[in-house]
Short mmCIF file of C-alpha atoms in Angstrom, two decimals:
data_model
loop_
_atom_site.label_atom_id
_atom_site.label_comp_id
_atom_site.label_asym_id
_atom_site.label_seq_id
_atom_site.Cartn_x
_atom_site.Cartn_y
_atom_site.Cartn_z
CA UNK J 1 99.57 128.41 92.08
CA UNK J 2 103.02 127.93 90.31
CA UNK J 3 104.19 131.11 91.92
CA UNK J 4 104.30 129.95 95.61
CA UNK J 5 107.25 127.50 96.97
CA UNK J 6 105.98 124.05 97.04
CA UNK J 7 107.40 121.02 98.88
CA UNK J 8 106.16 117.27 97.82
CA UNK J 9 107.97 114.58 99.79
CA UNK J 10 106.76 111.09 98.40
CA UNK J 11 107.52 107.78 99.45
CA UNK J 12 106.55 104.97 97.57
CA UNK J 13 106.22 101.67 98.81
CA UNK J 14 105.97 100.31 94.94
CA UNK J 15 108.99 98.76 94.64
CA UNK J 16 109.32 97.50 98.65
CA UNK J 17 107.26 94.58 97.20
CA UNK J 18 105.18 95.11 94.64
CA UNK J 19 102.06 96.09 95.44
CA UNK J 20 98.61 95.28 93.62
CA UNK J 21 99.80 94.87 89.69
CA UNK J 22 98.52 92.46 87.37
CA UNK J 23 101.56 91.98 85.22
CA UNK J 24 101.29 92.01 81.44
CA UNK J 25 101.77 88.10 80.11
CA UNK J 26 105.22 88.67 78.94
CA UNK J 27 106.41 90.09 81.43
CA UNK J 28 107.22 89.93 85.82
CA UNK J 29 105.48 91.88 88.56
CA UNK J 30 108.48 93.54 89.56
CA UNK J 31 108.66 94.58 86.29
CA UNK J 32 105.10 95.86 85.72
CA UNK J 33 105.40 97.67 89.60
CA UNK J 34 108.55 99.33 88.09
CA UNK J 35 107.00 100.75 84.99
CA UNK J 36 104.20 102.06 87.16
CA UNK J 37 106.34 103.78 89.49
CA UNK J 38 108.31 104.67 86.72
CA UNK J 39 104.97 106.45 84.61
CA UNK J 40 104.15 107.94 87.66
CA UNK J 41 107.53 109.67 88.45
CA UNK J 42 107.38 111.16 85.41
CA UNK J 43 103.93 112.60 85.55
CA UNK J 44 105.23 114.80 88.72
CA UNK J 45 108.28 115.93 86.55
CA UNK J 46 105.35 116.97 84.02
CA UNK J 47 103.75 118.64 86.11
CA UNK J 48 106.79 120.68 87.98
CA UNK J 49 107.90 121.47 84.67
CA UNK J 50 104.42 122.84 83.67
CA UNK J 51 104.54 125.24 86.75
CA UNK J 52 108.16 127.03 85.48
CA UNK J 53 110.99 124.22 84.37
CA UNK J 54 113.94 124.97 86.11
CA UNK J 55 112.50 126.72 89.33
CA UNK J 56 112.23 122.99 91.23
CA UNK J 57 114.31 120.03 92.05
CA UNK J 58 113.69 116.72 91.76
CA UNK J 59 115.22 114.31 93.83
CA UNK J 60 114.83 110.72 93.42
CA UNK J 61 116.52 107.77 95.41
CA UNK J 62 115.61 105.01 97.34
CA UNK J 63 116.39 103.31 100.86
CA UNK J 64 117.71 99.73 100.56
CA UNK J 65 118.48 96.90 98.07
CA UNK J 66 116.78 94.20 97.12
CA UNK J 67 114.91 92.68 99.90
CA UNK J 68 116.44 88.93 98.27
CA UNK J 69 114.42 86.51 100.34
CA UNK J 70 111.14 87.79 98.48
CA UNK J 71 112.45 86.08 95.10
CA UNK J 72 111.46 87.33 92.35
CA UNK J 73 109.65 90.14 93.65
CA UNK J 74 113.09 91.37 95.28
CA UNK J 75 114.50 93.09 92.03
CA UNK J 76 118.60 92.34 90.70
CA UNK J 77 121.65 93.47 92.66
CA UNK J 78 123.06 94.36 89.16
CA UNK J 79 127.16 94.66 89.77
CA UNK J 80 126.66 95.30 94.01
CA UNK J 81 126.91 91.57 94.25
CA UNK J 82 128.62 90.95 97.42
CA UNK J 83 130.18 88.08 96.53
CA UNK J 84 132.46 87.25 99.09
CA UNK J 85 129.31 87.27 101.34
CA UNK J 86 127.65 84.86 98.93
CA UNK J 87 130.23 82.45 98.79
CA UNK J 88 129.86 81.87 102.42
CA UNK J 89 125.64 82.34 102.77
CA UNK J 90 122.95 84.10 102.65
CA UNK J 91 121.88 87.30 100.81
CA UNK J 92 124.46 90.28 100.56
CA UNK J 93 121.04 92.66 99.84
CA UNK J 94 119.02 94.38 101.89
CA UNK J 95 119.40 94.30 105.56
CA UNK J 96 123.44 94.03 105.45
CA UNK J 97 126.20 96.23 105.07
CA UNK J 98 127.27 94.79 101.50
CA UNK J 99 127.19 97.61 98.89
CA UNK J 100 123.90 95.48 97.27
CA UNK J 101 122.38 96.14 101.38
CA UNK J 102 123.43 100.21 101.30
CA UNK J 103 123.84 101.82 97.93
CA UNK J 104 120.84 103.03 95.84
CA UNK J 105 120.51 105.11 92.90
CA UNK J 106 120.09 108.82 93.37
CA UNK J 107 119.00 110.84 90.46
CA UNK J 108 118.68 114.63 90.16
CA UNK J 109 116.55 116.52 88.21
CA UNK J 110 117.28 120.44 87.61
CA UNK J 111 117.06 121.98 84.55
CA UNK J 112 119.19 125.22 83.63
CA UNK J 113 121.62 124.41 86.64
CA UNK J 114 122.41 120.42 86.90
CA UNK J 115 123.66 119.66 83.12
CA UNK J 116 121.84 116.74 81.92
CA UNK J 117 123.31 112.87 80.81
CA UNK J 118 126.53 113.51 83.54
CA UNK J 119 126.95 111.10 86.47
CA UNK J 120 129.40 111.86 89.87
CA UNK J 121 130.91 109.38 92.03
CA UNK J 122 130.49 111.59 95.19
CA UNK J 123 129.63 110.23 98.32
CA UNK J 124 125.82 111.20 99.57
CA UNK J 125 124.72 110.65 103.01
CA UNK J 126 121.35 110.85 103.01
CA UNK J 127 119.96 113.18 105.86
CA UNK J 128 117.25 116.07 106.72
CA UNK J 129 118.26 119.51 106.45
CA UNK J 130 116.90 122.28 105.41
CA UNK J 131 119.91 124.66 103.76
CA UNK J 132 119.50 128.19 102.43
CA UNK J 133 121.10 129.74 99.69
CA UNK J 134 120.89 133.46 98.20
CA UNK J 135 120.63 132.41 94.95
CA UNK J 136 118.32 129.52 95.18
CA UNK J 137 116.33 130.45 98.65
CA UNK J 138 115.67 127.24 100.72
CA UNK J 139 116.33 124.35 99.23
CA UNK J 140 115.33 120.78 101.05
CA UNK J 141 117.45 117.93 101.28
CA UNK J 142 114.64 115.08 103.06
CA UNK J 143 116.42 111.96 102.67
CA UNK J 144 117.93 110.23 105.57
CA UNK J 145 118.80 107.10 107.22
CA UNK J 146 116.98 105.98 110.83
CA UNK J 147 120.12 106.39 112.20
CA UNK J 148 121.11 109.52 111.27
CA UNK J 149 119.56 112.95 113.54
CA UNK J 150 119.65 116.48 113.30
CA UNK J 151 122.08 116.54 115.90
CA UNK J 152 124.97 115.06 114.10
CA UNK J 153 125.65 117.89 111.62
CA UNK J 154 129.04 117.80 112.52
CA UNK J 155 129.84 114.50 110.95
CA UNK J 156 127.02 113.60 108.67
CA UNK J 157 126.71 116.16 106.49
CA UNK J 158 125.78 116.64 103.13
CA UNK J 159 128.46 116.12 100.30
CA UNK J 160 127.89 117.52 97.00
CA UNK J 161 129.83 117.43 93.87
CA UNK J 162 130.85 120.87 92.07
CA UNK J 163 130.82 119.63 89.06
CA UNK J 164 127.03 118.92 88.73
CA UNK J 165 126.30 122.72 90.22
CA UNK J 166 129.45 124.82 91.05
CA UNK J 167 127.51 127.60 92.60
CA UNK J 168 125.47 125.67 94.34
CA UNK J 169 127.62 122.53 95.80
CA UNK J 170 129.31 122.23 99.70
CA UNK J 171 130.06 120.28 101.92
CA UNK J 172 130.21 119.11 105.44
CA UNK J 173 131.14 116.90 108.06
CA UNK J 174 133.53 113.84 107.56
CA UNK J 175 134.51 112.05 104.23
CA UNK J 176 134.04 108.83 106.39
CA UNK J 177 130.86 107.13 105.33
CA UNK J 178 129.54 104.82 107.97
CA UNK J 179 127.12 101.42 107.64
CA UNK J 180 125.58 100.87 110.59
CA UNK J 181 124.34 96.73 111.24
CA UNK J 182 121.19 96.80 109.59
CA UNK J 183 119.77 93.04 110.74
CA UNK J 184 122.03 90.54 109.31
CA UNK J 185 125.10 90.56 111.44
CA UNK J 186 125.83 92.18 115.02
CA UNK J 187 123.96 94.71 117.24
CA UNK J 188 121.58 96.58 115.36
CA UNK J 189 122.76 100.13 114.61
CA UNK J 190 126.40 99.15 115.43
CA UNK J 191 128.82 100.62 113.36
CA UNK J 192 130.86 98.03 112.17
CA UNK J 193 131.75 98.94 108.23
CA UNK J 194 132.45 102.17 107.17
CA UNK J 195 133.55 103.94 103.80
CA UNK J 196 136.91 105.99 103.30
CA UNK J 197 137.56 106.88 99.80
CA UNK J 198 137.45 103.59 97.54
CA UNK J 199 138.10 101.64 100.52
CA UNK J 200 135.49 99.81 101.86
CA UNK J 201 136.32 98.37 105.68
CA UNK J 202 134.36 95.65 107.63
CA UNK J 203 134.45 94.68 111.53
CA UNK J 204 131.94 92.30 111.30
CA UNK J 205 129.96 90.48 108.05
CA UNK J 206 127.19 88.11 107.59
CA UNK J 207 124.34 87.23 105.31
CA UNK J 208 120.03 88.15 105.38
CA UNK J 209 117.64 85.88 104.67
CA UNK J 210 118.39 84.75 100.88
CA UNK J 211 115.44 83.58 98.52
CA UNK J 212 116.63 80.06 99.50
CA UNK J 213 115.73 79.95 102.75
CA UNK J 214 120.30 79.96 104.12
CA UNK J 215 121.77 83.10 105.97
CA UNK J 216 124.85 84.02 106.22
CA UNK J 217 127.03 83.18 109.31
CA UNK J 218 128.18 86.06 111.40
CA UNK J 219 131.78 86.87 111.39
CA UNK J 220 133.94 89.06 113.17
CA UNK J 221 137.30 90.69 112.05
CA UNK J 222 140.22 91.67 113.35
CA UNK J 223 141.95 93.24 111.62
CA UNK J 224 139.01 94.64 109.31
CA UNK J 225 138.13 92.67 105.42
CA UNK J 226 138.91 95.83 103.48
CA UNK J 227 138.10 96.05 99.68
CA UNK J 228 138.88 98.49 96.74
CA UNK J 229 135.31 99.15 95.28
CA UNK J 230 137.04 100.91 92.75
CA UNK J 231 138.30 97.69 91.24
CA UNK J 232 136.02 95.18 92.80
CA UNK J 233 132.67 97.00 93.12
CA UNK J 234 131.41 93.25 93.66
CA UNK J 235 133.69 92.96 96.90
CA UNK J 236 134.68 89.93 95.28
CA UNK J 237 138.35 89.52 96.95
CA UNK J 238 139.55 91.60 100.16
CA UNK J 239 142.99 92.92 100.33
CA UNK J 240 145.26 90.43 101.50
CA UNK J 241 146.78 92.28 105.06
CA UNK J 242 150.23 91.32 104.46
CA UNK J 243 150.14 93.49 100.87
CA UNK J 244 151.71 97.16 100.78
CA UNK J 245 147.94 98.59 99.62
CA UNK J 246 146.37 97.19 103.16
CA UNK J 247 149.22 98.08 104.99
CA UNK J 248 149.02 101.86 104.18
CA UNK J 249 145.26 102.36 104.17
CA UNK J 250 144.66 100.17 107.53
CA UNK J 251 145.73 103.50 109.90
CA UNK J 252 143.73 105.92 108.13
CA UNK J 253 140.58 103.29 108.39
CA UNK J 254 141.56 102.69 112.34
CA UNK J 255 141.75 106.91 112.69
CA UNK J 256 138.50 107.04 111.02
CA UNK J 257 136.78 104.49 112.77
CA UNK J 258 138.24 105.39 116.21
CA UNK J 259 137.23 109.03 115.30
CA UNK J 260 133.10 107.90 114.48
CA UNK J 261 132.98 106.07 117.24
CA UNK J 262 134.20 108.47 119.96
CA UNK J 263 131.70 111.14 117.83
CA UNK J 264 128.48 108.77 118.73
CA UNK J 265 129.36 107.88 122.30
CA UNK J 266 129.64 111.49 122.94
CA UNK J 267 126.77 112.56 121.07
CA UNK J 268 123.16 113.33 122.59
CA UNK J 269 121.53 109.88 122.41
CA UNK J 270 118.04 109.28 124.04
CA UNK J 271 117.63 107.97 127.15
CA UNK J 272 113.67 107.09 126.51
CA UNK J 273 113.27 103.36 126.85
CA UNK J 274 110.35 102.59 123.79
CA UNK J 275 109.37 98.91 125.56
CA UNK J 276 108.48 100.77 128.89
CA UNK J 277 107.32 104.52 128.47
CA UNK J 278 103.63 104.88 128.26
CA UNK J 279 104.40 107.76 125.53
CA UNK J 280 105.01 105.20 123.44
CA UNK J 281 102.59 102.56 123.95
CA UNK J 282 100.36 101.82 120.91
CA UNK J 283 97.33 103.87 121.60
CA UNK J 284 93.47 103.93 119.96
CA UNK J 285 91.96 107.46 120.17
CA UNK J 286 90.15 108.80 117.04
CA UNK J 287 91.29 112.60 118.36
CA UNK J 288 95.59 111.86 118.08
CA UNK J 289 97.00 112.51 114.98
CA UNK J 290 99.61 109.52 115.91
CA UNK J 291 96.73 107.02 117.05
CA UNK J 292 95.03 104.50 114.66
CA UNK J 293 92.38 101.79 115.72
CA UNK J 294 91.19 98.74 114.16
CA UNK J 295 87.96 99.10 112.63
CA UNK J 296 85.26 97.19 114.71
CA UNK J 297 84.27 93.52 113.90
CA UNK J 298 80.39 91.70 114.65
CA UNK J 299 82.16 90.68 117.45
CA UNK J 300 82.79 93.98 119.25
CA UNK J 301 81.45 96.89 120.12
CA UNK J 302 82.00 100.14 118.34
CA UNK J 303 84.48 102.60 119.89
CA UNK J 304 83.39 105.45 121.31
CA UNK J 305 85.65 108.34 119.49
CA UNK J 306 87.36 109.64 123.03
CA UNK J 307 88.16 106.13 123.89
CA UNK J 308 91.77 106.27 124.63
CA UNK J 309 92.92 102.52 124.67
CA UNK J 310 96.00 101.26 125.67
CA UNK J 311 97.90 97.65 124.19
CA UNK J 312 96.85 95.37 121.60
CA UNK J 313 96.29 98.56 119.46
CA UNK J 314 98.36 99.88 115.94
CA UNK J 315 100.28 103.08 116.82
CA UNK J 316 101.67 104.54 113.25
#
């Protein structure tokens, strides 16, 4: 029924590794993955544009780089090479704070309100809201980090570019964006790189798992590494701390860092402890809509479907 509101939220594991694809003979499985994802991305804009083109938005991005220690069925960094990072070991990709860990394409799709073949260089934090407008009723922004809650609308908001939609653009929260350790280097979660502007700021750096087995050392720094992405998007070189350029951005990257971190310590954070509540031990019941079960081998008996079993069970 293309008169009722419709939301599709799909998440494709495609392109995580590929998945299942016999690869022409020319040419790679990541390759042959990407074409399929691609073929089947553009079915759904088909079809949305069958029901009334220009009544939905399509939103398209993804949630890491290149996962680097799979080889060749990681993908290319492209430009996002981290290569300050890679001079000293280990991946700069997924799992770090390099711009080849964090930033992903984001394409939008909106015909009759986002002009077509134009690109921004706005900042997105990706986060769920749900935001209405007069014009355009409720609109759904679904993307987010792990990180990120509902509860932090005060500094991670959504920032939108006028320029792609004047009427339909705003913003919130902080300029600041923030990269939270993501497994290479320090305390999981731990802020210790953030955004501001062009400037790109790190407390702490080291290297994932590369294709070659190395990782990176872990390094700490004080004062921060701080790059200009604008003129080495393949943080390449850090400013050298004694220059005028690091001297006048350094305050406004301690402000902003000071200022994120004072936001999260007093923010609601959960007190639940995962590795000891019995809310969240895996669980087998056939009747919970969060409860899966391995199917039954020659070996055991089958499960009766109120069996509620606790340990050594999958929990999605």
């Amino acid at each position: 029924d293309s008169s009722r509101p419709f939301f599709l939220y799909l998440a494709l594991a495609h392109m995580h590794v590929p998945l299942q694809i016999a690869p022409p003979p020319d040419r790679g499985i990541y390759g042959a993955a990407l074409r399929e994802m691609d073929a089947l991305v553009g079915r759904i804009k088909h079809l949305a544009d069958s029901c009334g083109k220009g009544s939905t938005l399509l939103w398209f991005t993804g949630d890491n780089g290149p996962w680097m220690q799979k080889c060749e069925l990681a993908g290319r960094l492209g430009p996002l090479l981290g290569a300050w990072q890679r001079a000293r070991g280990g991946s700069p990709a997924k799992q770090t704070t390099w711009e080849g860990g964090h930033r992903v394409p984001a394409l939008a799709y909106w015909p009759g309100h986002i002009p077509a073949k134009r690109s921004s260089h706005a900042m997105l934090r990706r986060e769920k809201r749900s935001y209405h407008n007069e014009k355009y009723g409720n609109v759904f922004f679904t993307e987010f980090y792990k990180f990120f809650t509902e509860l932090n609308k005060k500094k991670f908001g959504f920032k939108a570019d006028p320029q792609i939609e004047p009427g339909f653009a705003f913003q919130l929260g902080s300029p600041v964006l923030l990269h939270p350790n993501s497994g290479a280097a320090g305390k999981d979660g731990a802020v210790e790189a953030l955004r501001l502007a062009q400037y790109k700021a790190f407390y702490t750096t080291g290297g994932a798992k590369a294709c070659d087995g190395s990782i990176g050392p872990e390094e700490h720094h004080r004062p921060p590494l701080i790059f200009n992405l604008d003129r080495d998007i393949q943080e390449q070189e850090p400013l050298d701390v004694a220059s005028r350029e690091y001297q006048a951005v350094l305050p406004a990257i301690s402000r902003a860092y000071a200022q994120a971190l004072e936001d999260i310590a007093t923010d609601n954070i959960t007190v639940a402890d995962y590795s000891k509540d019995p809310a969240a031990v895996p669980c087998c019941s056939t009747q919970h809509v969060a409860c899966r079960c391995h199917a039954p081998t020659s070996h055991t008996a089958p499960l009766d479907q109120h069996t509620d079993r606790r340990a050594t069970r999958l929990c999605l």
